[in-house]
Coordinates of C-alpha atoms in Angstrom, one line a residue:
Chain A
M1 CA 20.3 54.5 -28.1
T2 CA 22.3 53.0 -31.0
G3 CA 25.8 53.9 -29.7
K4 CA 26.9 50.3 -28.9
Y5 CA 25.6 48.9 -32.1
K6 CA 28.3 47.6 -34.5
R7 CA 27.6 46.1 -37.9
V8 CA 29.3 42.8 -38.6
S9 CA 29.4 43.0 -42.4
G10 CA 29.5 46.5 -43.9
D11 CA 28.4 45.4 -47.4
A12 CA 24.9 46.7 -47.9
V13 CA 23.6 46.6 -51.5
E14 CA 20.8 48.5 -53.3
Y15 CA 17.7 46.6 -54.4
E16 CA 15.1 48.0 -56.8
V17 CA 11.4 47.3 -55.7
F18 CA 8.8 46.5 -58.4
A19 CA 5.1 46.0 -57.9
R20 CA 1.7 46.0 -59.7
K21 CA -1.8 46.5 -58.6
T22 CA -3.6 44.3 -61.0
R23 CA -2.6 41.2 -62.9
G24 CA -2.9 42.9 -66.3
E25 CA -0.8 45.9 -65.3
P26 CA 2.9 46.0 -66.1
L27 CA 5.4 46.0 -63.2
H28 CA 6.4 49.5 -62.0
Q29 CA 9.5 50.5 -60.2
V30 CA 8.0 51.8 -56.9
G31 CA 11.3 52.5 -55.1
S32 CA 14.5 51.0 -53.7
V33 CA 15.9 49.7 -50.5
V34 CA 19.5 49.2 -49.2
A35 CA 20.2 46.0 -47.2
P36 CA 23.0 43.5 -46.6
D37 CA 21.0 40.5 -47.8
D38 CA 17.9 39.3 -49.7
D39 CA 15.9 38.6 -46.4
L40 CA 16.3 42.0 -45.0
A41 CA 15.8 43.7 -48.4
A42 CA 12.5 41.8 -48.7
A43 CA 11.4 42.8 -45.2
Y44 CA 12.3 46.4 -45.8
A45 CA 10.6 46.5 -49.2
R46 CA 7.4 45.2 -47.7
A47 CA 7.5 47.5 -44.7
T48 CA 8.3 50.6 -46.8
Y49 CA 6.1 50.2 -49.9
D50 CA 3.1 48.2 -48.5
E51 CA 0.8 51.2 -48.4
E52 CA -1.0 50.2 -51.6
R53 CA -2.9 47.1 -52.4
W54 CA -0.3 45.5 -54.6
V55 CA -1.2 42.0 -56.1
E56 CA 2.5 41.4 -56.7
M57 CA 5.8 42.8 -55.4
M58 CA 9.4 41.8 -56.1
I59 CA 12.9 43.0 -55.5
V60 CA 15.9 42.8 -57.7
P61 CA 19.5 43.6 -56.7
K62 CA 20.5 46.7 -58.6
A63 CA 23.7 45.0 -59.7
A64 CA 21.7 42.4 -61.6
V65 CA 20.0 45.1 -63.8
I66 CA 21.7 45.4 -67.2
Q67 CA 21.4 48.9 -68.6
L68 CA 21.1 49.1 -72.4
W69 CA 21.3 52.9 -72.6
A70 CA 20.9 55.9 -70.2
P71 CA 19.2 59.3 -70.6
G72 CA 21.1 61.4 -73.1
E73 CA 22.8 58.5 -74.8
A74 CA 21.8 57.4 -78.2
E75 CA 20.2 53.9 -78.7
A76 CA 23.0 51.5 -79.7
Chain B
M1 CA 4.9 48.7 -28.3
R2 CA 8.6 48.2 -27.8
Y3 CA 9.1 47.9 -31.5
A4 CA 7.4 51.3 -31.9
E5 CA 9.9 52.9 -29.5
W6 CA 12.6 52.2 -32.1
C7 CA 10.9 53.7 -35.1
I8 CA 13.2 56.7 -34.9
A9 CA 16.2 55.1 -33.2
A10 CA 17.2 52.1 -35.4
P11 CA 20.6 52.1 -37.1
T12 CA 19.1 52.8 -40.6
L13 CA 16.1 54.5 -42.0
E14 CA 14.8 51.2 -43.5
A15 CA 15.1 49.6 -40.0
D16 CA 13.2 52.6 -38.5
I17 CA 10.3 52.0 -41.0
A18 CA 10.4 48.2 -40.5
A19 CA 10.2 48.7 -36.7
A20 CA 7.2 50.9 -37.1
A21 CA 5.6 48.5 -39.6
M22 CA 6.2 45.4 -37.4
G23 CA 4.8 47.3 -34.4
L24 CA 1.6 48.1 -36.3
D25 CA 1.4 44.5 -37.5
D26 CA 1.6 43.2 -33.9
I27 CA -1.0 45.7 -32.7
G28 CA -3.3 44.3 -35.4
H29 CA -2.4 40.7 -34.4
S30 CA -3.3 41.5 -30.7
R31 CA -6.7 42.8 -31.8
V32 CA -7.4 39.6 -33.8
L33 CA -6.3 37.4 -30.9
Y34 CA -8.3 39.3 -28.3
G35 CA -11.3 39.3 -30.7
S36 CA -11.0 35.5 -31.2
L37 CA -10.7 34.9 -27.4
R38 CA -13.8 36.9 -26.8
E39 CA -15.7 34.9 -29.5
L40 CA -14.5 31.7 -27.8
G41 CA -16.1 32.9 -24.6
T42 CA -13.0 34.0 -22.6
A43 CA -13.8 36.6 -20.0
D44 CA -12.0 40.0 -20.3
V45 CA -9.0 40.3 -18.0
P46 CA -9.1 43.5 -15.8
D47 CA -6.7 46.1 -17.1
E48 CA -4.4 46.3 -14.1
P49 CA -0.6 46.3 -13.8
G50 CA -0.5 42.8 -12.3
S51 CA -2.6 41.2 -15.0
Y52 CA -0.3 41.8 -17.9
A53 CA 1.2 38.5 -19.0
N54 CA 4.1 39.9 -20.9
V55 CA 7.5 38.2 -20.9
P56 CA 10.1 39.9 -18.6
Y57 CA 12.1 40.9 -21.7
L58 CA 9.4 43.5 -22.4
D59 CA 9.2 44.9 -18.8
R60 CA 11.6 47.8 -19.5
P61 CA 12.4 49.7 -22.7
W62 CA 15.3 48.3 -24.6
T63 CA 18.5 50.4 -24.3
D64 CA 20.4 48.8 -27.1
W65 CA 19.7 47.8 -30.7
T66 CA 20.9 44.3 -30.1
A67 CA 17.9 44.0 -27.6
F68 CA 15.6 44.8 -30.4
V69 CA 17.3 42.3 -32.7
A70 CA 17.0 39.5 -30.2
A71 CA 13.3 40.3 -29.5
N72 CA 12.7 40.3 -33.2
G73 CA 14.7 37.2 -34.0
V74 CA 13.8 35.1 -30.9
L75 CA 10.7 36.2 -29.1
D76 CA 8.8 37.1 -32.2
S77 CA 9.7 33.7 -33.6
A78 CA 8.5 31.9 -30.5
F79 CA 5.1 33.8 -30.6
T80 CA 4.8 32.9 -34.3
L81 CA 5.4 29.2 -33.6
M82 CA 2.6 29.3 -31.1
I83 CA 0.3 31.0 -33.6
E84 CA 1.3 28.4 -36.1
A85 CA 0.4 25.7 -33.6
L86 CA -3.0 27.4 -33.1
A87 CA -3.6 27.8 -36.8
G88 CA -2.8 24.1 -37.2
G89 CA -5.1 23.0 -34.3
N90 CA -8.7 22.1 -34.2
V91 CA -10.4 25.4 -33.2
E92 CA -12.1 26.6 -36.4
V93 CA -12.1 30.3 -35.4
L94 CA -8.3 30.3 -35.0
R95 CA -7.6 28.0 -38.0
S96 CA -9.3 30.5 -40.4
R97 CA -8.3 33.8 -38.7
L98 CA -4.6 33.4 -38.0
K99 CA -3.4 32.8 -41.6
K100 CA -2.9 36.5 -42.5
M101 CA -1.0 36.9 -39.2
L102 CA 1.4 34.1 -40.2
Q103 CA 1.9 35.7 -43.7
E104 CA 2.9 39.0 -42.0
E105 CA 5.1 37.3 -39.5
R106 CA 7.1 35.8 -42.3
Y107 CA 8.6 39.2 -42.9
H108 CA 9.3 39.8 -39.2
A109 CA 11.2 36.5 -39.2
M110 CA 13.2 37.5 -42.3
H111 CA 14.0 40.8 -40.7
G112 CA 15.0 39.2 -37.4
R113 CA 17.1 36.5 -39.0
S114 CA 19.1 38.9 -41.1
W115 CA 19.7 41.3 -38.2
L116 CA 20.8 38.3 -36.0
R117 CA 23.4 37.5 -38.6
E118 CA 24.4 41.2 -38.7
S119 CA 24.7 41.9 -35.0
R120 CA 26.7 40.7 -32.1
A121 CA 23.6 40.1 -30.0
A122 CA 24.6 36.9 -28.1
V123 CA 23.8 38.2 -24.6
A124 CA 20.4 39.6 -25.6
V125 CA 19.7 36.4 -27.6
D126 CA 20.4 34.3 -24.5
Q127 CA 18.0 36.3 -22.4
A128 CA 15.3 36.3 -25.1
R129 CA 15.6 32.6 -25.7
R130 CA 15.3 31.9 -22.0
D131 CA 12.2 34.1 -21.8
A132 CA 10.7 32.4 -24.8
I133 CA 11.3 28.9 -23.3
V134 CA 9.7 30.0 -20.0
W135 CA 6.8 31.6 -21.9
I136 CA 6.1 28.3 -23.8
G137 CA 6.1 26.6 -20.4
P138 CA 7.2 23.3 -18.9
E139 CA 6.7 19.9 -20.5
A140 CA 3.5 18.1 -19.4
G141 CA 2.0 21.5 -18.6
D142 CA -0.9 23.4 -20.1
V143 CA 0.6 23.6 -23.6
D144 CA 1.1 19.9 -23.8
D145 CA -2.4 19.4 -22.5
L146 CA -3.8 21.7 -25.3
H147 CA -1.6 19.7 -27.8
Q148 CA -3.2 16.5 -26.6
K149 CA -6.6 17.9 -27.1
G150 CA -5.7 18.9 -30.6
I151 CA -6.1 22.7 -29.9
L152 CA -2.4 23.2 -30.6
S153 CA -0.8 21.2 -33.4
L154 CA 2.6 21.3 -31.6
G155 CA 3.7 20.4 -28.1
V156 CA 6.4 21.9 -25.9
R157 CA 9.3 19.7 -27.2
E158 CA 8.5 20.5 -30.8
L159 CA 8.0 24.2 -30.1
R160 CA 11.4 24.3 -28.4
R161 CA 13.1 22.3 -31.2
R162 CA 11.7 24.6 -33.9
L163 CA 12.8 27.6 -32.0
D164 CA 16.3 26.2 -31.6
E165 CA 16.3 25.5 -35.3
Q166 CA 15.5 29.1 -36.1
V167 CA 17.9 30.6 -33.6
S168 CA 21.4 29.4 -34.0
G169 CA 23.9 29.4 -31.1
A170 CA 24.1 27.5 -27.8
P171 CA 20.9 27.1 -25.9
A172 CA 20.8 28.8 -22.4
S173 CA 23.0 26.8 -20.0
T174 CA 21.6 27.7 -16.6
P175 CA 18.5 25.6 -15.8
I176 CA 15.1 27.2 -15.5
D177 CA 13.5 27.1 -12.0
W178 CA 10.1 25.7 -13.0
K179 CA 9.0 25.7 -9.4
A180 CA 8.7 29.5 -9.6
W181 CA 6.7 29.4 -12.8
D182 CA 3.5 31.4 -12.8
P183 CA 1.2 29.6 -15.3
V184 CA -1.1 32.6 -15.8
R185 CA 1.6 35.3 -16.4
R186 CA 4.0 32.6 -17.9
R187 CA 7.1 33.8 -16.1
V188 CA 9.4 32.6 -13.3
V189 CA 10.4 36.1 -12.1
P190 CA 8.2 38.8 -10.5
G191 CA 7.9 42.2 -12.0
G192 CA 6.0 43.9 -14.8
I193 CA 5.9 46.7 -17.3
D194 CA 7.3 50.0 -16.4
E195 CA 4.9 52.7 -15.4
L196 CA 5.4 55.1 -18.3
T197 CA 4.7 52.3 -20.8
L198 CA 1.7 51.1 -18.8
N199 CA 0.3 54.7 -18.9
M200 CA 0.7 54.6 -22.7
L201 CA -1.0 51.2 -23.0
Q202 CA -3.9 52.3 -20.9
G203 CA -4.3 55.5 -22.8
L204 CA -3.5 57.7 -19.7
A205 CA -0.6 59.4 -21.5
E206 CA -2.9 60.5 -24.3
K207 CA -5.5 61.9 -21.8
R208 CA -2.8 64.1 -20.3
Y209 CA -2.4 66.0 -23.6
M210 CA -6.1 66.2 -24.3
P211 CA -7.6 69.7 -24.2
A212 CA -9.7 70.4 -21.1
G213 CA -13.3 69.5 -21.5
A214 CA -12.7 67.2 -24.5

């Protein structure tokens, strides 16, 4: 069914999805989505991770996350 | 229903999930709308093939993803504009009950807008836009009448203008033959939903798979 479909821009990026169930609870990473822009990433995040009663949900482009250290690396 | 048909056929897994989620949202929205109509004293319409007031765009299953994209970006937006007009009108039941629907539709709009940018869907968009304009109806018709009574907060011109604003590209060039307009089914062409889909909508398909005696 999708044979004729051609994507205009091939640049999809990864977004991390964060949410919390109560105001006092810290944000948790609940998953990630891949999309070419913020609009679609938001729509995908909501469609994919809406099974719980979150009071707050947000997405962050993975490229915007600055890693301080990774597993196995010593703290700088 | 047509959204659901794409829940395993969209170009990406995320789009599959979004198609399923938007389909479920819209089933929920239909239940709210039918419930509100009943509460407002509207008689139930008999469940017959000729009584379905769907736009022609939904008569047959879509055979291409661009058809989904145009339905999502154009038709869904037109339906949402009408819901907005009802939520902003003077009927209290609708004012209070349609808010959640509009919140959910925001994500449908974001999905549609982004996929419209991503796809070469001009042919499908043209057809969907045409169906949307016909569905809204002619100027000085029932929608403008409801607008004058305050039941709808927007009239035909404003609904069309906002739709154009949301859907970029040239509006349909060929004029619409309003003389052929059916004000009940809100279309200018005959026809209706295909039999297979109709069977599913009426629950006949499910009954076929039910164990004997159940």
